[in-house]
Tab-separated table of C-alpha atoms and ligand atoms in Angstrom:
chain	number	residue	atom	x	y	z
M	1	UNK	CA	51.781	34.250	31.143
M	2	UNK	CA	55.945	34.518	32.624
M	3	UNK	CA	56.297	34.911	36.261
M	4	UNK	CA	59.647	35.951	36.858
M	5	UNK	CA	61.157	36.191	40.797
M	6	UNK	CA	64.211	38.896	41.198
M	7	UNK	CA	64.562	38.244	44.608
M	8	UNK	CA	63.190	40.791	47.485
M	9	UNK	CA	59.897	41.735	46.765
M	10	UNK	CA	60.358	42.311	42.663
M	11	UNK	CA	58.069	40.136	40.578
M	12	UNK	CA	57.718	40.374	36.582
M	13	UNK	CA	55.089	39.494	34.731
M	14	UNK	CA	55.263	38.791	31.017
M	15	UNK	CA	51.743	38.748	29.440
M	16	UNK	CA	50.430	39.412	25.709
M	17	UNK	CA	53.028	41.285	24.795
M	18	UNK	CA	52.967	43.648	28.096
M	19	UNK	CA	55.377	43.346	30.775
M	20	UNK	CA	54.519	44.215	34.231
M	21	UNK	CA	56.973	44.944	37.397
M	22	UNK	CA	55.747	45.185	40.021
M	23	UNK	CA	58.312	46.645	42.965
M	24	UNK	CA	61.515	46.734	40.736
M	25	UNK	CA	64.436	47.450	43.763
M	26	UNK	CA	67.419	46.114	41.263
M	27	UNK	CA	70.013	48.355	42.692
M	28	UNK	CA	71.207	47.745	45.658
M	29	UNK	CA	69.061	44.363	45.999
M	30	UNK	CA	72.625	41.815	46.174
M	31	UNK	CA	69.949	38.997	44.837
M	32	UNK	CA	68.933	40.753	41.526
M	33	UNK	CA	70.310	39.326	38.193
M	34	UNK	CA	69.660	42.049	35.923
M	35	UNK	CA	70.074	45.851	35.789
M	36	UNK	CA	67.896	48.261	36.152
M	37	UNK	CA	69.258	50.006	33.101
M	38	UNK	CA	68.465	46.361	31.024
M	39	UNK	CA	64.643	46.132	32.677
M	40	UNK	CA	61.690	46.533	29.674
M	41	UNK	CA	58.797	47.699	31.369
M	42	UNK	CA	55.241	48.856	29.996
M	43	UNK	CA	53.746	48.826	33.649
M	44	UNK	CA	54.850	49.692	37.029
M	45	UNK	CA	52.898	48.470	40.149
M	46	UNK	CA	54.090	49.273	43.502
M	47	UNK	CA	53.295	48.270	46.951
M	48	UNK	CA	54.275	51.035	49.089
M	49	UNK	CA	57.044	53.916	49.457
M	50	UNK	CA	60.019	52.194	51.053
M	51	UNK	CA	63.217	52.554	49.167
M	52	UNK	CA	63.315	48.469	48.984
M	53	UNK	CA	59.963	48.920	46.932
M	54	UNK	CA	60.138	52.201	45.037
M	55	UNK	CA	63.567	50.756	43.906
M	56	UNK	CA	64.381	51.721	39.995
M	57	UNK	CA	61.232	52.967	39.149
M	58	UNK	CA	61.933	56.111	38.470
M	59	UNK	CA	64.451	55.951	35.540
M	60	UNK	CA	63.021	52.864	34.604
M	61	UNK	CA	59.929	54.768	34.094
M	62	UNK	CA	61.347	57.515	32.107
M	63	UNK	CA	63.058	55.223	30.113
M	64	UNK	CA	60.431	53.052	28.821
M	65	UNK	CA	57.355	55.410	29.040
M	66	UNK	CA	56.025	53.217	31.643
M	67	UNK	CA	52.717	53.751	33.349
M	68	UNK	CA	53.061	53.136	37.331
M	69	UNK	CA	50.594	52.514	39.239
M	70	UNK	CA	50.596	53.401	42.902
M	71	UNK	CA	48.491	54.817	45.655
M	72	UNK	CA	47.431	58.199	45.310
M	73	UNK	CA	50.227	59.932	47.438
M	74	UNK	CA	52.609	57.629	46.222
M	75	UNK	CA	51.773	58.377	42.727
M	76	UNK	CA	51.539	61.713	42.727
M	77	UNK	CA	54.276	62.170	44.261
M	78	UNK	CA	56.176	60.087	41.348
M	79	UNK	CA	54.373	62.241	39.009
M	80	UNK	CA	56.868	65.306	39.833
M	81	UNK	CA	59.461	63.291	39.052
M	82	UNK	CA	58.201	63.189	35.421
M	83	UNK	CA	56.439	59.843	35.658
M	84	UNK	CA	53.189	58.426	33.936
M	85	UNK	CA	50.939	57.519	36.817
M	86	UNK	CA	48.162	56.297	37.315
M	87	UNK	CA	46.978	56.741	40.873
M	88	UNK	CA	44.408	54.158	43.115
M	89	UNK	CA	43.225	53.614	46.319
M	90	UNK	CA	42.497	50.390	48.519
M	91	UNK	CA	39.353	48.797	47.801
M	92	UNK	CA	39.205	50.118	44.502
M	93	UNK	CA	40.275	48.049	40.978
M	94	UNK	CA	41.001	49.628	37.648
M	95	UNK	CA	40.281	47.634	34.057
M	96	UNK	CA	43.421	48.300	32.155
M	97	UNK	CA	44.412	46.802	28.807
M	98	UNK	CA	46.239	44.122	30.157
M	99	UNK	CA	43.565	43.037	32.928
M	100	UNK	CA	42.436	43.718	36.159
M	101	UNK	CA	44.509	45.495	39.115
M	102	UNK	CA	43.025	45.849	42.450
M	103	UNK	CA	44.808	47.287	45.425
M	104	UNK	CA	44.188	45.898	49.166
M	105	UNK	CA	45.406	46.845	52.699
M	106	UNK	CA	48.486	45.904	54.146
M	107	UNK	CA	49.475	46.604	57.502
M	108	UNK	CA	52.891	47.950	57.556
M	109	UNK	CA	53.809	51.884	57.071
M	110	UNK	CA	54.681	53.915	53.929
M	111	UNK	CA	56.954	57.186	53.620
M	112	UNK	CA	60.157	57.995	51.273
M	113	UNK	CA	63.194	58.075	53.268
M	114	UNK	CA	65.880	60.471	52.050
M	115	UNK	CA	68.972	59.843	53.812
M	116	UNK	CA	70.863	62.835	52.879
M	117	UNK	CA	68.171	65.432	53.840
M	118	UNK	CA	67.169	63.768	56.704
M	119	UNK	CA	63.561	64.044	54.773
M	120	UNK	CA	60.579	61.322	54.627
M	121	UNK	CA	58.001	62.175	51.898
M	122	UNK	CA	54.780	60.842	53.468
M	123	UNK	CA	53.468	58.275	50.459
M	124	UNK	CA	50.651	57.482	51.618
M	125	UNK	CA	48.823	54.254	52.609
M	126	UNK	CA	50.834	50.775	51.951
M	127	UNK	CA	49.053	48.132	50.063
M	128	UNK	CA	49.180	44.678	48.298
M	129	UNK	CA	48.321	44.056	45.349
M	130	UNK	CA	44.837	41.613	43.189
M	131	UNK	CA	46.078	41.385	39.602
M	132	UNK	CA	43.674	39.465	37.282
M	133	UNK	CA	45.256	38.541	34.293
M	134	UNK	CA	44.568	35.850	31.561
M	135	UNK	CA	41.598	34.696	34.342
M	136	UNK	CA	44.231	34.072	36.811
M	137	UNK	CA	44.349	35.763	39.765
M	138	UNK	CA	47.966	37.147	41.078
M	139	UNK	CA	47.888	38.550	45.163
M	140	UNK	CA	50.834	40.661	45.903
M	141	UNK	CA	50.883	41.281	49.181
M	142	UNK	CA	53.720	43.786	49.497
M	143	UNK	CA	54.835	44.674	53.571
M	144	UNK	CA	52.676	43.792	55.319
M	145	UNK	CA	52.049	42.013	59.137
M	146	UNK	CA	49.315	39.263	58.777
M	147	UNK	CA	45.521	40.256	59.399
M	148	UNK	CA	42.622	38.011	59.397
M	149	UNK	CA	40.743	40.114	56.392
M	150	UNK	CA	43.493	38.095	54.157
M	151	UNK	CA	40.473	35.260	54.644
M	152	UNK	CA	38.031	37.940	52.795
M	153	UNK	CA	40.331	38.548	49.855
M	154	UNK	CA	40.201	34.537	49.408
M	155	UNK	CA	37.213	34.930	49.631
M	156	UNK	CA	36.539	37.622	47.191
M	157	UNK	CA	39.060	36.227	44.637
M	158	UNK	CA	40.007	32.969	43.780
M	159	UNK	CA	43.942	33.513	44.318
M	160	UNK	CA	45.976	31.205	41.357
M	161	UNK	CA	49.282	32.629	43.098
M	162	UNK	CA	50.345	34.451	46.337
M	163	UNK	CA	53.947	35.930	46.965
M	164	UNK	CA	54.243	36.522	50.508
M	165	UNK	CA	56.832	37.888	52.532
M	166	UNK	CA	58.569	35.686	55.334
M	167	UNK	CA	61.464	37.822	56.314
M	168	UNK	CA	60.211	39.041	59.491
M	169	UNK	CA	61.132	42.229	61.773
M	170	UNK	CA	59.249	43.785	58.910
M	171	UNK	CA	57.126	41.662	57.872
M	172	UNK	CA	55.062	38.229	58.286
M	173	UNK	CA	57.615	35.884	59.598
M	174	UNK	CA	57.409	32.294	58.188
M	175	UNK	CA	54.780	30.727	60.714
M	176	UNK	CA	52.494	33.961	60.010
M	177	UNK	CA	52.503	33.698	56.461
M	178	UNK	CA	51.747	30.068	56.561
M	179	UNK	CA	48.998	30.561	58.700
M	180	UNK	CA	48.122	33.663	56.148
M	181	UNK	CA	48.560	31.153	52.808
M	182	UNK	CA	45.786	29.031	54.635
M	183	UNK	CA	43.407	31.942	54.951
M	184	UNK	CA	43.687	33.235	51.851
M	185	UNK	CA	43.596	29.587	50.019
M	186	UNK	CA	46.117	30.306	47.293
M	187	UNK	CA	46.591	27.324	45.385
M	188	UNK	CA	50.491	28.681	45.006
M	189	UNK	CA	52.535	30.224	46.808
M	190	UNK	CA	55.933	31.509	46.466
M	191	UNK	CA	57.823	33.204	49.473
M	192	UNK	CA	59.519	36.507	49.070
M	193	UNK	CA	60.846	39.628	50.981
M	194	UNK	CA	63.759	37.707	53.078
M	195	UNK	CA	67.723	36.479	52.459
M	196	UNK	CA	68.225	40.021	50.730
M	197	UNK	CA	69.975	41.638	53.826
M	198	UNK	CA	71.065	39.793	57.229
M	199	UNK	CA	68.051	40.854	58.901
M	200	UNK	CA	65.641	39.260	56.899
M	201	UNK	CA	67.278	35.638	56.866
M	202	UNK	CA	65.036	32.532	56.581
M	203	UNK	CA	64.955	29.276	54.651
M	204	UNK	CA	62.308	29.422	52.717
M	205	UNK	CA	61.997	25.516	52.121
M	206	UNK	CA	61.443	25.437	56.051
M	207	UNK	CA	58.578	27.791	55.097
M	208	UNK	CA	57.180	25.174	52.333
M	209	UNK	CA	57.229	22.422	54.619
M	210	UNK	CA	54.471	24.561	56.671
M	211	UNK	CA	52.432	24.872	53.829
M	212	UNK	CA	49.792	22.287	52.495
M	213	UNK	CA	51.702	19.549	50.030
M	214	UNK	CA	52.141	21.149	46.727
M	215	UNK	CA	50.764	24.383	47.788
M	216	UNK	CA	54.739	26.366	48.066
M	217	UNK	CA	57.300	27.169	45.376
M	218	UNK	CA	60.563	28.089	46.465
M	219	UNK	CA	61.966	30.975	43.538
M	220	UNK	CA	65.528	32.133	43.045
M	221	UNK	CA	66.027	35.333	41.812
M	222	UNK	CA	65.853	34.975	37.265
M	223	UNK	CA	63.420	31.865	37.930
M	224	UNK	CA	60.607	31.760	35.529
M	225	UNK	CA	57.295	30.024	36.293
M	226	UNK	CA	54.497	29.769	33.791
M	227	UNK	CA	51.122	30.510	34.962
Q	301	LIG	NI1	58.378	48.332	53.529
Q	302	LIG	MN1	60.285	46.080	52.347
């Protein structure tokens, strides 16, 4: 399968003829090289309700039929919007065509934040994301702080690839997610979720250098990796 990074959180996944995305935030993410209007998409994952996450999904969606799987709140609440959904909670996984998607915890909040209303739509809980595809394992983790359960889900799975966010202030910060890549014994592992706004710089080959030889990939956003 086709990994490619879009910078921020937004990962695609090119498999058997089915594309995934998995938190597509094109506009408005300055790292993204392509358009939301130009994305193909048969599946939707997302990690949690923040606007950075949620991104494009909606018109993406609409546009290419896609089904997008969220957390039950979360996914619902999509489904007003005219979406295909298809809703799951933490713990649980779901056998779709394509493979296997399990959702796990992630510590970090989750609520839709409408500026002009001075609204947040309560989306429920935030989450990372097992996929098992082509018997490789893909961990998500979405937002999340580090927590020492992340040595159970190694544990559980056999993780081929981790993307892990080092930005910090709202998420792991570099040393954290090293420490996190350890206990979750990804064989890769790229770095995601900083250098998209001022707050979240970092240099994520300082980042590699605390991971085990070999073990991190540094991706720029339209980078490909086969898997
Ligand atoms: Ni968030
Ligand atoms: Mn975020």
């Amino acid at each position: 399968m086709k990994i490619t990074y879009h910078g921020h959180s937004v990962v695609q996944i090119d498999t058997k003829g089915t594309t995934i995305w998995i938190d597509p935030f094109l506009t408005g993410n300055p790292l993204a090289t392509v358009a939301a209007d130009d994305v193909k998409a048969n599946v939707i994952i997302l990690t949690h309700g923040h606007g950075d996450h949620v991104g494009d999904t909606v018109s993406i969606a609409k546009r290419n039929d896609s089904l997008v799987i969220a957390s039950a709140e979360l996914s619902d609440w999509l489904s007003w919007q005219g979406v295909r959904t298809h809703a799951m909670s933490i713990g649980g996984a779901s056998w779709l065509d394509f493979g296997r998607v399990k959702l796990t915890q992630a510590f970090h909040s989750s609520g839709y934040v409408d500026p002009d209303t001075q609204t947040i739509v309560y989306t429920g809980m935030p989450t990372g994301i097992l996929l098992t595809i082509e018997d490789r394992t893909i961990y998500h983790a979405g937002d999340t702080g580090i927590f020492s359960d992340m040595k159970l889900i190694g544990e559980l799975d056999r993780i081929d690839l981790a993307f892990l966010p080092i930005g910090d202030r709202h998420t792991m910060g570099p040393h954290d997610a090293a420490l996190a890549a350890e206990w979750l014994q990804a064989k890769q592992v790229v770095p995601v979720h900083y250098n998209t706004f001022p707050m979240f710089k970092q240099d994520p080959y300082d980042f590699v250098e605390l991971l085990q030889p070999g073990v991190g990939i540094v991706m720029h956003a339209g980078d490909l990796l086969d898997l």
